[in-house]
PDB file of C-alpha atoms in Angstrom:
ATOM      1  CA  MET A  17      55.250  60.061  69.469  1.00 54.00           C
ATOM      2  CA  ALA A  18      53.776  56.976  67.834  1.00 66.00           C
ATOM      3  CA  ILE A  19      50.052  56.380  67.976  1.00 79.00           C
ATOM      4  CA  ARG A  20      49.183  52.835  69.001  1.00 86.00           C
ATOM      5  CA  SER A  21      46.038  51.193  67.716  1.00 91.00           C
ATOM      6  CA  GLU A  22      43.950  48.703  69.624  1.00 94.00           C
ATOM      7  CA  ALA A  23      40.763  46.691  69.254  1.00 95.00           C
ATOM      8  CA  VAL A  24      38.673  44.333  71.358  1.00 96.00           C
ATOM      9  CA  VAL A  25      36.539  41.621  69.775  1.00 94.00           C
ATOM     10  CA  GLU A  26      34.202  39.362  71.744  1.00 95.00           C
ATOM     11  CA  MET A  27      32.521  36.293  70.295  1.00 93.00           C
ATOM     12  CA  VAL A  28      29.843  34.198  71.961  1.00 94.00           C
ATOM     13  CA  PHE A  29      30.104  30.434  71.456  1.00 92.00           C
ATOM     14  CA  PRO A  30      27.258  27.948  71.987  1.00 91.00           C
ATOM     15  CA  ALA A  31      29.047  26.357  74.956  1.00 91.00           C
ATOM     16  CA  PRO A  32      31.938  27.245  77.311  1.00 94.00           C
ATOM     17  CA  GLU A  33      33.990  24.219  76.221  1.00 92.00           C
ATOM     18  CA  LEU A  34      33.860  25.369  72.583  1.00 91.00           C
ATOM     19  CA  ALA A  35      35.067  28.843  73.542  1.00 93.00           C
ATOM     20  CA  ARG A  36      37.898  27.237  75.516  1.00 95.00           C
ATOM     21  CA  LYS A  37      38.882  25.015  72.552  1.00 91.00           C
ATOM     22  CA  ALA A  38      38.995  28.084  70.315  1.00 92.00           C
ATOM     23  CA  MET A  39      41.152  29.934  72.847  1.00 93.00           C
ATOM     24  CA  LEU A  40      43.631  27.046  73.051  1.00 93.00           C
ATOM     25  CA  ALA A  41      43.850  26.915  69.251  1.00 90.00           C
ATOM     26  CA  LEU A  42      44.544  30.660  69.054  1.00 90.00           C
ATOM     27  CA  LYS A  43      46.937  30.992  72.024  1.00 88.00           C
ATOM     28  CA  PRO A  44      50.097  30.566  69.880  1.00 86.00           C
ATOM     29  CA  GLU A  45      49.027  33.690  67.952  1.00 82.00           C
ATOM     30  CA  GLU A  46      49.469  35.928  71.003  1.00 80.00           C
ATOM     31  CA  VAL A  47      53.115  36.455  70.109  1.00 74.00           C
ATOM     32  CA  SER A  48      53.714  38.212  66.804  1.00 65.00           C
ATOM     33  CA  PRO A  49      57.060  37.250  65.213  1.00 61.00           C
ATOM     34  CA  GLY A  50      57.579  40.719  63.739  1.00 66.00           C
ATOM     35  CA  GLY A  51      56.656  42.504  66.936  1.00 78.00           C
ATOM     36  CA  ARG A  52      54.301  44.897  65.141  1.00 84.00           C
ATOM     37  CA  SER A  53      51.289  43.655  67.085  1.00 87.00           C
ATOM     38  CA  SER A  54      50.333  41.642  70.139  1.00 88.00           C
ATOM     39  CA  ALA A  55      47.167  39.887  71.221  1.00 91.00           C
ATOM     40  CA  ARG A  56      45.674  38.709  74.475  1.00 93.00           C
ATOM     41  CA  ILE A  57      43.201  35.878  74.116  1.00 94.00           C
ATOM     42  CA  SER A  58      40.933  34.897  76.980  1.00 95.00           C
ATOM     43  CA  VAL A  59      37.667  33.123  77.731  1.00 97.00           C
ATOM     44  CA  ARG A  60      34.949  33.895  80.222  1.00 96.00           C
ATOM     45  CA  ARG A  61      32.148  31.357  80.179  1.00 96.00           C
ATOM     46  CA  LYS A  62      30.974  31.218  76.536  1.00 96.00           C
ATOM     47  CA  ILE A  63      32.743  34.416  75.451  1.00 97.00           C
ATOM     48  CA  LEU A  64      36.048  34.401  73.587  1.00 95.00           C
ATOM     49  CA  ARG A  65      37.770  37.777  73.938  1.00 96.00           C
ATOM     50  CA  LEU A  66      40.540  39.064  71.671  1.00 94.00           C
ATOM     51  CA  GLU A  67      42.449  42.180  72.704  1.00 94.00           C
ATOM     52  CA  VAL A  68      44.802  43.304  69.958  1.00 93.00           C
ATOM     53  CA  GLU A  69      47.341  46.136  70.079  1.00 93.00           C
ATOM     54  CA  ALA A  70      49.530  47.297  67.225  1.00 91.00           C
ATOM     55  CA  ARG A  71      52.064  49.978  66.349  1.00 90.00           C
ATOM     56  CA  ASP A  72      49.747  51.466  63.743  1.00 91.00           C
ATOM     57  CA  THR A  73      46.373  50.997  62.088  1.00 91.00           C
ATOM     58  CA  PRO A  74      47.577  48.859  59.141  1.00 91.00           C
ATOM     59  CA  SER A  75      49.307  46.486  61.583  1.00 89.00           C
ATOM     60  CA  LEU A  76      46.142  46.294  63.680  1.00 91.00           C
ATOM     61  CA  ARG A  77      44.070  45.492  60.611  1.00 93.00           C
ATOM     62  CA  ALA A  78      46.500  42.769  59.524  1.00 90.00           C
ATOM     63  CA  ALA A  79      46.513  41.192  62.995  1.00 89.00           C
ATOM     64  CA  LEU A  80      42.711  41.264  63.239  1.00 92.00           C
ATOM     65  CA  ASN A  81      42.303  39.780  59.755  1.00 93.00           C
ATOM     66  CA  SER A  82      44.684  36.974  60.639  1.00 90.00           C
ATOM     67  CA  LEU A  83      42.985  36.160  63.953  1.00 90.00           C
ATOM     68  CA  LEU A  84      39.484  36.328  62.493  1.00 91.00           C
ATOM     69  CA  ARG A  85      40.513  34.053  59.620  1.00 92.00           C
ATOM     70  CA  LEU A  86      41.894  31.554  62.141  1.00 90.00           C
ATOM     71  CA  ILE A  87      38.685  31.729  64.165  1.00 89.00           C
ATOM     72  CA  THR A  88      36.755  30.886  60.999  1.00 90.00           C
ATOM     73  CA  VAL A  89      38.961  27.818  60.505  1.00 90.00           C
ATOM     74  CA  VAL A  90      38.492  26.796  64.154  1.00 88.00           C
ATOM     75  CA  ARG A  91      34.715  27.179  63.831  1.00 85.00           C
ATOM     76  CA  ASP A  92      34.653  25.148  60.614  1.00 87.00           C
ATOM     77  CA  MET A  93      36.702  22.381  62.255  1.00 87.00           C
ATOM     78  CA  MET A  94      34.315  22.317  65.222  1.00 83.00           C
ATOM     79  CA  GLU A  95      31.367  21.957  62.835  1.00 83.00           C
ATOM     80  CA  LEU A  96      33.097  19.058  61.058  1.00 83.00           C
ATOM     81  CA  GLU A  97      33.783  17.428  64.409  1.00 80.00           C
ATOM     82  CA  GLU A  98      30.071  17.653  65.301  1.00 76.00           C
ATOM     83  CA  GLY A  99      28.796  16.515  61.919  1.00 68.00           C
TER      84      GLY A  99
END
């Protein structure tokens, strides 16, 4: 029996529309080409929620690192847009 790994990450944005923009930017990442992990990305008000499941802990870590790196890029782009 394989042990699945999962994690939930919630991030609060300054405004609901920014959380929604981030969600739309990350939506394509919900489907993992290799099938080792999957993600559900949703927004509720100002909160962006990532739910990640993977076949094992290393796959979970890789998926989380990838998503968090992308969120950093999205945040940086939003800051450039404001500035």
